Coordinates of C-alpha atoms and ligand atoms in Angstrom, one line a residue:
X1 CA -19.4 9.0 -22.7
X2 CA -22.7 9.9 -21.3
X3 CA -22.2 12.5 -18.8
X4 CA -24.5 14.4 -16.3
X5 CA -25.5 18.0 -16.8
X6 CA -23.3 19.0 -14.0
X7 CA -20.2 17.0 -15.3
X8 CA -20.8 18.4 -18.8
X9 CA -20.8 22.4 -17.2
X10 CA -17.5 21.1 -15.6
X11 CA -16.4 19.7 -19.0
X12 CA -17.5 23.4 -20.4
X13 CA -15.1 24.9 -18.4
X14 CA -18.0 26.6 -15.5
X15 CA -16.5 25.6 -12.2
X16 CA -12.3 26.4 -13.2
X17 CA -9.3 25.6 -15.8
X18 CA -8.6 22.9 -13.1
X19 CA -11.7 21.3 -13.2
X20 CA -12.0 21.0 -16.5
X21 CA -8.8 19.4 -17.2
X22 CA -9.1 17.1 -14.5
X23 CA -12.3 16.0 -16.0
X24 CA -10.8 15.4 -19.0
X25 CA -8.0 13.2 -17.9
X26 CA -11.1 11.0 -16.0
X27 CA -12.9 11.1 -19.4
X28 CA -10.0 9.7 -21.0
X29 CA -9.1 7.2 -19.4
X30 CA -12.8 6.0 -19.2
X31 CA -13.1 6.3 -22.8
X32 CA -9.6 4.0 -22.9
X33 CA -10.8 1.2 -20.7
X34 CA -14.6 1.2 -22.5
X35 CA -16.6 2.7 -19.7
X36 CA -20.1 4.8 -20.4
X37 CA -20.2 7.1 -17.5
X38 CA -19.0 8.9 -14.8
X39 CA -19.5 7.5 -11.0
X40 CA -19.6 10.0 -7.8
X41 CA -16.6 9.3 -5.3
X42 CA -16.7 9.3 -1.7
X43 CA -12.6 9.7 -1.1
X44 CA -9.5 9.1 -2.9
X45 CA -5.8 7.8 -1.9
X46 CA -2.9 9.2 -4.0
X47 CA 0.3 7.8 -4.4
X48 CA 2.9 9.5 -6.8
X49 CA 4.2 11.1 -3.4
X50 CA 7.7 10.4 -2.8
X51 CA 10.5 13.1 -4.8
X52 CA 12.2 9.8 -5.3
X53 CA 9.8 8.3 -7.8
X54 CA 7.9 11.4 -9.2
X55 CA 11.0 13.6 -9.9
X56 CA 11.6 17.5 -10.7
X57 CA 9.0 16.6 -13.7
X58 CA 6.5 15.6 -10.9
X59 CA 7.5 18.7 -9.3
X60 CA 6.1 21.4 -12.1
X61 CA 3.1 18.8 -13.0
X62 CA 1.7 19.5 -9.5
X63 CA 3.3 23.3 -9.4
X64 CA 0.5 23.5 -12.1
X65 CA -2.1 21.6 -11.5
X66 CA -2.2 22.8 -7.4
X67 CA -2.6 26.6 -8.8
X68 CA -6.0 25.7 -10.6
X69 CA -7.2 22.8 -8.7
X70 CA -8.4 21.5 -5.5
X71 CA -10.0 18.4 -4.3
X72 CA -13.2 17.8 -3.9
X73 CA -13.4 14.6 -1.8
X74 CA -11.7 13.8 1.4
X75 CA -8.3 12.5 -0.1
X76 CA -5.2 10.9 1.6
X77 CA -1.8 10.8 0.3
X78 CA 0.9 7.7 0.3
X79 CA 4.3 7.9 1.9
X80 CA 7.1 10.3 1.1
X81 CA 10.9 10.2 0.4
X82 CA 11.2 10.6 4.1
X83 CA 10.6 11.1 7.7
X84 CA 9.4 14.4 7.7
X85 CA 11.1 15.2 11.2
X86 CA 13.8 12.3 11.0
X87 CA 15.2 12.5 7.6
X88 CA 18.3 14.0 8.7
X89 CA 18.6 10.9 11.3
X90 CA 17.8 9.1 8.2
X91 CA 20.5 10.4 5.7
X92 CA 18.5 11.6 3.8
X93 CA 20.1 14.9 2.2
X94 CA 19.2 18.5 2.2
X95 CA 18.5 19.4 -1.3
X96 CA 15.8 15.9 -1.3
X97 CA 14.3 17.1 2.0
X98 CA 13.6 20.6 0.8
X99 CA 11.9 19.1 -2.8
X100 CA 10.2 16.4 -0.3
X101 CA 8.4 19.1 1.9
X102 CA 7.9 21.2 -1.6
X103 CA 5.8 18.3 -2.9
X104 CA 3.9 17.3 0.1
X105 CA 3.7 21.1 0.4
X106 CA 1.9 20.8 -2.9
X107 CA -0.9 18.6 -2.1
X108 CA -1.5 20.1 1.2
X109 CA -2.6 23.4 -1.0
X110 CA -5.1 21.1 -2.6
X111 CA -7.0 20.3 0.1
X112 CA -5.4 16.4 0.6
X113 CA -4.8 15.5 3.7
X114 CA -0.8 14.7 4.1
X115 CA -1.0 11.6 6.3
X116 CA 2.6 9.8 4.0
X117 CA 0.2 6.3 4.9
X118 CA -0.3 3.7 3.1
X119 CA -2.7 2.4 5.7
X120 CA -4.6 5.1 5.5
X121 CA -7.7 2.7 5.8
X122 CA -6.7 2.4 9.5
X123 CA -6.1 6.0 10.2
X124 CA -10.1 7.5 9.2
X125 CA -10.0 7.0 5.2
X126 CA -12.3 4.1 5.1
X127 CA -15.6 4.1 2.8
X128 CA -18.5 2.1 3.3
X129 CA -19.2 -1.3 1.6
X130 CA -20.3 0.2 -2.3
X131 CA -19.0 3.3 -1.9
X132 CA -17.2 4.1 -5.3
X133 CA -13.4 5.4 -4.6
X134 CA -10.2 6.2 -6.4
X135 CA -7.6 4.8 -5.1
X136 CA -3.8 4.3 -5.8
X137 CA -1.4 2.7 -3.7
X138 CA -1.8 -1.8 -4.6
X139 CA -2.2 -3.0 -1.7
X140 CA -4.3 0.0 0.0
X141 CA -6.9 0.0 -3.0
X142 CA -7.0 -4.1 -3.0
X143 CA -8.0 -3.5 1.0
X144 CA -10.7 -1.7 0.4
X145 CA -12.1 -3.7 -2.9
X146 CA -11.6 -6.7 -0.7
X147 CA -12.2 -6.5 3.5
X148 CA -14.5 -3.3 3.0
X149 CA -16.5 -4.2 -0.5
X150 CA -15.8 -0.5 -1.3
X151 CA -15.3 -0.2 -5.4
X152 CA -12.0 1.1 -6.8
X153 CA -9.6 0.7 -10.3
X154 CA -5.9 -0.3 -9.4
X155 CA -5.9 4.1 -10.1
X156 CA -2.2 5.3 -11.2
X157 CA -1.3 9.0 -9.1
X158 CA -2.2 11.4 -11.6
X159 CA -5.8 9.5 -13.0
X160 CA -6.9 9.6 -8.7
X161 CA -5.6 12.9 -8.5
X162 CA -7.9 13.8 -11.4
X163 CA -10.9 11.8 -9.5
X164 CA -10.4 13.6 -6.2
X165 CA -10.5 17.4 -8.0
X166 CA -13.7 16.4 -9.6
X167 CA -14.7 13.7 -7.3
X168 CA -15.8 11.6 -10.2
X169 CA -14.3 8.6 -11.7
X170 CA -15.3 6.5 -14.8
X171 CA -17.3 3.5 -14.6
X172 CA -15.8 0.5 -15.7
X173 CA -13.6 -2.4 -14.2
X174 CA -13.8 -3.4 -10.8
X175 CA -16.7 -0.5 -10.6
X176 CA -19.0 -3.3 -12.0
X177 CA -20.6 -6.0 -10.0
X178 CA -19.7 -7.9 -12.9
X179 CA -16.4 -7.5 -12.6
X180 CA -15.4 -8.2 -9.2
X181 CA -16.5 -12.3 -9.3
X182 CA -13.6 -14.3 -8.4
X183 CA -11.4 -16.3 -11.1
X184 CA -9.8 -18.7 -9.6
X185 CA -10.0 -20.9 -6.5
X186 CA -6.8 -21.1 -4.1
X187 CA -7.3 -23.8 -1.2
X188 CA -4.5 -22.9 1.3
X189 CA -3.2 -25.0 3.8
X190 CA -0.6 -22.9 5.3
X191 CA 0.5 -22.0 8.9
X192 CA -1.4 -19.1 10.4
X193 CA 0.7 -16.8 11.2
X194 CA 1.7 -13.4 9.6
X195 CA 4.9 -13.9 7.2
X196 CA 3.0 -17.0 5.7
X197 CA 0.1 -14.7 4.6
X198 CA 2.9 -12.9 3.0
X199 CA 4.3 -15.7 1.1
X200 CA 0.7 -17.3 0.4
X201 CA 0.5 -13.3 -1.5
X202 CA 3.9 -13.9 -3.2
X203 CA 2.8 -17.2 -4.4
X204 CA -1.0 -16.2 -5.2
X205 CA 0.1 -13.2 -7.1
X206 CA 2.6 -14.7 -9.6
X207 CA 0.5 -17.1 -10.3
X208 CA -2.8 -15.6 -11.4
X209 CA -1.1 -12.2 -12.5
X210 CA -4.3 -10.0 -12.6
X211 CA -6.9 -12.6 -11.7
X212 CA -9.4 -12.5 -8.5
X213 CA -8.4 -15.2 -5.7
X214 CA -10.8 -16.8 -3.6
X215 CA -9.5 -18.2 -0.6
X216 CA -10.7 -21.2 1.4
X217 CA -8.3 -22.2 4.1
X218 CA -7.6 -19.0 5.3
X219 CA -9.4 -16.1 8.0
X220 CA -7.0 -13.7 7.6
X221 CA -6.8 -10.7 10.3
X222 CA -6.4 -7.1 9.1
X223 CA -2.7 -7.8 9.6
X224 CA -2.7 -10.4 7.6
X225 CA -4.7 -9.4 4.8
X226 CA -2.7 -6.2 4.3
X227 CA 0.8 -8.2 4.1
X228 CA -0.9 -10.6 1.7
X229 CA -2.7 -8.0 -0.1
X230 CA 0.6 -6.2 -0.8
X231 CA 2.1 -9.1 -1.7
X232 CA -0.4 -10.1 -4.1
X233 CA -0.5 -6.5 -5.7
X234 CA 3.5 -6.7 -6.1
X235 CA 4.3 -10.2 -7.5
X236 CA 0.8 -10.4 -9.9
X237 CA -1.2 -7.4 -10.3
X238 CA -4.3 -8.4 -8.1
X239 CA -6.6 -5.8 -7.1
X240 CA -9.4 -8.0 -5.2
X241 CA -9.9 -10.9 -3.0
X242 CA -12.2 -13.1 -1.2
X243 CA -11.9 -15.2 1.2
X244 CA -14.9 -18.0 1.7
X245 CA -16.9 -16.8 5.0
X246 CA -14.6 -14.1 5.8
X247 CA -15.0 -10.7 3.3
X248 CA -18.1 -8.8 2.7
X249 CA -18.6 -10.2 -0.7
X250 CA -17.4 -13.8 -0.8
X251 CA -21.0 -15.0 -1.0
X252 CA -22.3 -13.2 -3.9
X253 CA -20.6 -14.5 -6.7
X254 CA -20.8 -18.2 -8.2
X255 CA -16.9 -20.1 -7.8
X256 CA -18.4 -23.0 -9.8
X257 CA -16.5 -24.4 -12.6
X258 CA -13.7 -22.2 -11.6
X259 CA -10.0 -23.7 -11.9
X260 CA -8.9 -24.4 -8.4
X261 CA -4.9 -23.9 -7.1
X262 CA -3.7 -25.4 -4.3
X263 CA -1.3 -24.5 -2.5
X264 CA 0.5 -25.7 1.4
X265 CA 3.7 -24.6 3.4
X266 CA 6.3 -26.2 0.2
X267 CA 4.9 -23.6 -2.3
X268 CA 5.3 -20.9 0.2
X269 CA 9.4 -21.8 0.7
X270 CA 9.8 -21.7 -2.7
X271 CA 8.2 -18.4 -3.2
X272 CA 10.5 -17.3 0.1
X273 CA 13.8 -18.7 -1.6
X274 CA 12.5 -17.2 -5.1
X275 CA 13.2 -13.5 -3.5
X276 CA 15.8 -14.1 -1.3
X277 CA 19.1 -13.6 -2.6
X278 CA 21.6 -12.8 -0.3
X279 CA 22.0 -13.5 3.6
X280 CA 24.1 -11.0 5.3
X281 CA 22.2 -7.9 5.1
X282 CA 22.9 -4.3 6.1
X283 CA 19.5 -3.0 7.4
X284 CA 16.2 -4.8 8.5
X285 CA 13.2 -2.9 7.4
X286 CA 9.7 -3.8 8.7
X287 CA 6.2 -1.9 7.7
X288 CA 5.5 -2.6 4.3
X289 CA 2.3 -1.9 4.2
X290 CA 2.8 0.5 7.4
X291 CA 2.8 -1.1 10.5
X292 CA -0.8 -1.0 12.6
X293 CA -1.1 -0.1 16.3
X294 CA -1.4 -3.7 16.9
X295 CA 1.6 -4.8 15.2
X296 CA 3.9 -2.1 17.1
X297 CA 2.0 -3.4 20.0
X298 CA 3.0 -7.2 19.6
X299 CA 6.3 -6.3 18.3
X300 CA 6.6 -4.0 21.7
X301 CA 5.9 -7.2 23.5
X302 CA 8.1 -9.5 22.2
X303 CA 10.9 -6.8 22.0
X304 CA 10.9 -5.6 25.7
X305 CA 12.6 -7.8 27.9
X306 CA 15.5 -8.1 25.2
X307 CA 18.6 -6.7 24.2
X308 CA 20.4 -5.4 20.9
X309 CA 23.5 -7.0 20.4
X310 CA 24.9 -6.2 17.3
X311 CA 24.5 -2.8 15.6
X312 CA 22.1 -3.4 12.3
X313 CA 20.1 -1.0 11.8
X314 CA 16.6 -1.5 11.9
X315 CA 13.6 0.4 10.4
X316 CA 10.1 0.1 11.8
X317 CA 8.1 2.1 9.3
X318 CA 4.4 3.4 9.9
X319 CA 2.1 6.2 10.3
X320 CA 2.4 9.1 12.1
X321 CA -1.0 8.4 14.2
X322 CA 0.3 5.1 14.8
X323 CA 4.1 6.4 16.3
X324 CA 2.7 9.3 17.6
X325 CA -0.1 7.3 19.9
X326 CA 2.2 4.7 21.6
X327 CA 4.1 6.4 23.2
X328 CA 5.7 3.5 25.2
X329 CA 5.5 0.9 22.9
X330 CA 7.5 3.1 20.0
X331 CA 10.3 3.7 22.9
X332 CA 10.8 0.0 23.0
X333 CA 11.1 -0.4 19.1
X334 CA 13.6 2.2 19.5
X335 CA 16.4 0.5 21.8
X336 CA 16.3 -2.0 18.2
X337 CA 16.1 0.6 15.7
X338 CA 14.6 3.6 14.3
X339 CA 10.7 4.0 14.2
X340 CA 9.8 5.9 11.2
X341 CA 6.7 7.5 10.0
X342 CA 5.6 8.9 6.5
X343 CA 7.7 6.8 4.6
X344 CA 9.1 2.9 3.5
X345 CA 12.0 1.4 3.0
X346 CA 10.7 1.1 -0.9
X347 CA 10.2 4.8 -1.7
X348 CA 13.0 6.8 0.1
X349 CA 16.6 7.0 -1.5
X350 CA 17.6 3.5 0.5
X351 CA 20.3 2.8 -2.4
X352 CA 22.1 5.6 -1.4
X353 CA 22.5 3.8 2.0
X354 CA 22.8 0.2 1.8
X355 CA 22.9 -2.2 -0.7
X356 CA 21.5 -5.6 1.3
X357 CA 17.9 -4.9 3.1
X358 CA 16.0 -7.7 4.9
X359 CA 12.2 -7.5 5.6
X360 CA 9.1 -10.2 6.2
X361 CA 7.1 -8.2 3.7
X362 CA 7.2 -9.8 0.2
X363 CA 5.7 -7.1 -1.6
X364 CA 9.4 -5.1 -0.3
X365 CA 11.3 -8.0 -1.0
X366 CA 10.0 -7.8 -4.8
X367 CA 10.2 -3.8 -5.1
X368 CA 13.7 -3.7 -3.5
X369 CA 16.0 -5.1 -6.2
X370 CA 13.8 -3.4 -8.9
X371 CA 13.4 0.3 -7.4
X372 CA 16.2 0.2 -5.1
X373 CA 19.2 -1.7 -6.7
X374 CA 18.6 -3.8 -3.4
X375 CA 19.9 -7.5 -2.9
X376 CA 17.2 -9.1 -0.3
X377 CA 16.4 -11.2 2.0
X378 CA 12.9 -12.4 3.3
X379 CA 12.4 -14.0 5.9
X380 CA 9.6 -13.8 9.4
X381 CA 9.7 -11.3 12.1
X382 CA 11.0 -13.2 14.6
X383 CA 14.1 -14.7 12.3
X384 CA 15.2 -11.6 11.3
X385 CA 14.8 -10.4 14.9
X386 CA 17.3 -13.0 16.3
X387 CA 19.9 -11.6 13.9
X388 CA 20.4 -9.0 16.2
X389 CA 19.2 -10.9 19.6
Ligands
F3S401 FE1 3.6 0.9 1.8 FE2 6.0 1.4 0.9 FE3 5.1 -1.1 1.1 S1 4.2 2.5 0.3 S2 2.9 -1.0 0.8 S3 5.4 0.4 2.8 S4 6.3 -0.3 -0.6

């Protein structure tokens, strides 16, 4: 690894313990995935957020590394276990709540900014197009490769946590020019609409696992890209996108000779029925990735001249600077349901609640069995809506 006199006086131990070891852990993992050198950051994401996934061992990793370390970069952090003012509302129970705030508690010492979003691309943490990053959270991180042309690794918590305390990360992967040309071709001729973006991710993602799609057929909004971002992330492992005349770097890479995958409305109903597996469901859970301003907005809209007429409780999940700057619109959501912020329906204790959860987002429709011991069913908006109409 070539390193930089300054990274090598941080690798000597000069600027902390902390430091050091976070340096280290970047080395690693560079030296792991092949790459030569370091690369400057301009902001990270971290997930490994929620007490839910990370644990009491979670607990004394960041106990220790928050008394040596902080971050260097501006750095944003992914939902929590909770609401942090709802969670009672939410069931959540005392003992979770008080190792919740601990962690969150935690990274706030560091220096990270505790927004619990995993839009933070819409709430301020947005690079430029070639800024280098390290970012976790799938379908945040593929956002930014893909409608920004920033440059980040699919990062795990603890290797951007590393990045962001020395606000390096090592060169390799989807760093590279190289490695950001697209694989494979879809052509999709879908309906244009949000919950189809989600499917067309579904579908996309388990088909090309870790490839790079290039979309013809489609314009997706920011809306829609996210939903089909997440999706992608969940059912494959895809970390980049372009879409032909649409993202910032759809024109500089060849697609010739590229295998091309076509897919239309059928494919998407099959990748609907391939997660749905029950139809009487307990709670309906929207937000996955967090909802944006204009989604609360539209949902506002449709919502306001209607009534609730069955008691299934619904979950609108977004950010705090979404809920706490719509006021009006948020008091609609609430005559259907609950409008939380800083968490999902995938990384709080759901299980301990329900056992049947309905959402349009595929990527929580492929986490929920798995994380949550979750039966599912997936289906639009507006479907899952008239359930309770
Ligand atoms: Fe966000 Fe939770 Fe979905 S972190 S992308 S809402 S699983």
């Amino acid at each position: 690894m070539n390193l930089s006199a300054a990274e090598q006086r941080i690798l000597d131990g000069e600027e902390g313990e902390g430091a050091r070891k976070a340096l280290e852990l970047v080395i690693a993992l560079g030296k792991i995935y092949g790459a030569e050198d370091l690369v400057p950051i301009t902001s990270a994401h971290l997930s490994g957020v929620s007490y839910k996934t990370i644990g009491d061992g979670g607990i004394t990793y960041l106990e220790h590394v928050s008394k040596e370390s902080r971050v260097r970069v501006p750095s944003t952090l992914n939902p929590s276990g909770m609401d942090s003012v709802r969670w009672r509302e939410m069931g959540v129970s005392e003992e979770f709540a008080a190792k919740q705030l601990h962690i969150i508690g935690l990274y706030g010492s560091m220096g990270v900014e505790t927004s619990c979003s995993c839009t933070p691309y819409l709430a301020g943490n947005i690079p430029n197009k070639g800024d280098h990053v390290a970012w976790a959270e799938s379908s945040a991180l593929s956002m930014v490769n893909s409608m920004v042309g920033a440059r980040t690794n699919r990062e795990g918590g603890p290797g951007a946590l590393a990045a962001a305390i020395v606000g390096r990360t090592a060169n390799y992967g989807l760093h590279l020019t190289v490695n950001r040309a697209p694989t494979v071709v879809i052509e999709a001729e879908i309906d244009d609409d949000l919950f189809s973006h989600s499917l067309l991710g579904q579908a996309v993602g388990s088909r090309i696992g870790n490839g790079i799609p290039y979309f013809r057929g489609i314009q997706p909004d920011w809306e829609e890209a996210k939903i089909m971002a997440a999706a992608m992330a969940a059912s494959g492992a895809v970390a980049m996108f372009h879409v032909e005349d649409h993202t910032p770097e759809a024109s500089e890479h060849s697609i010739e000779g590229l295998e091309v995958i076509r897919l239309t409305n059928d494919d998407l109903r099959d990748a609907q029925e391939s997660l749905s597996t029950v139809d009487d469901v307990e709670l309906i859970a929207f937000g996955c990735p967090h909802l944006s301003r204009r989604e609360v907005k539209e949902m506002a809209t449709y919502l306001k001249d209607k009534e609730k007429r069955t008691d299934v409780p619904i979950w609108f999940c977004t950010s705090r600077e979404v809920r706490d700057s719509l006021p009006a619109e948020v008091a609609i959501l609430e005559r259907f349901g609950t409008v939380l912020a800083d968490t999902c329906m995938v990384v709080t204790p759901v299980e301990g609640m329900y056992s049947r959860t309905a959402s349009d987002s595929a990527k929580a429709c492929n986490y929920l069995p798995t994380l949550c011991s979750q039966k599912v069913h997936c289906d639009s908006f507006q479907r899952l809506m008239e359930v309770v109409l």
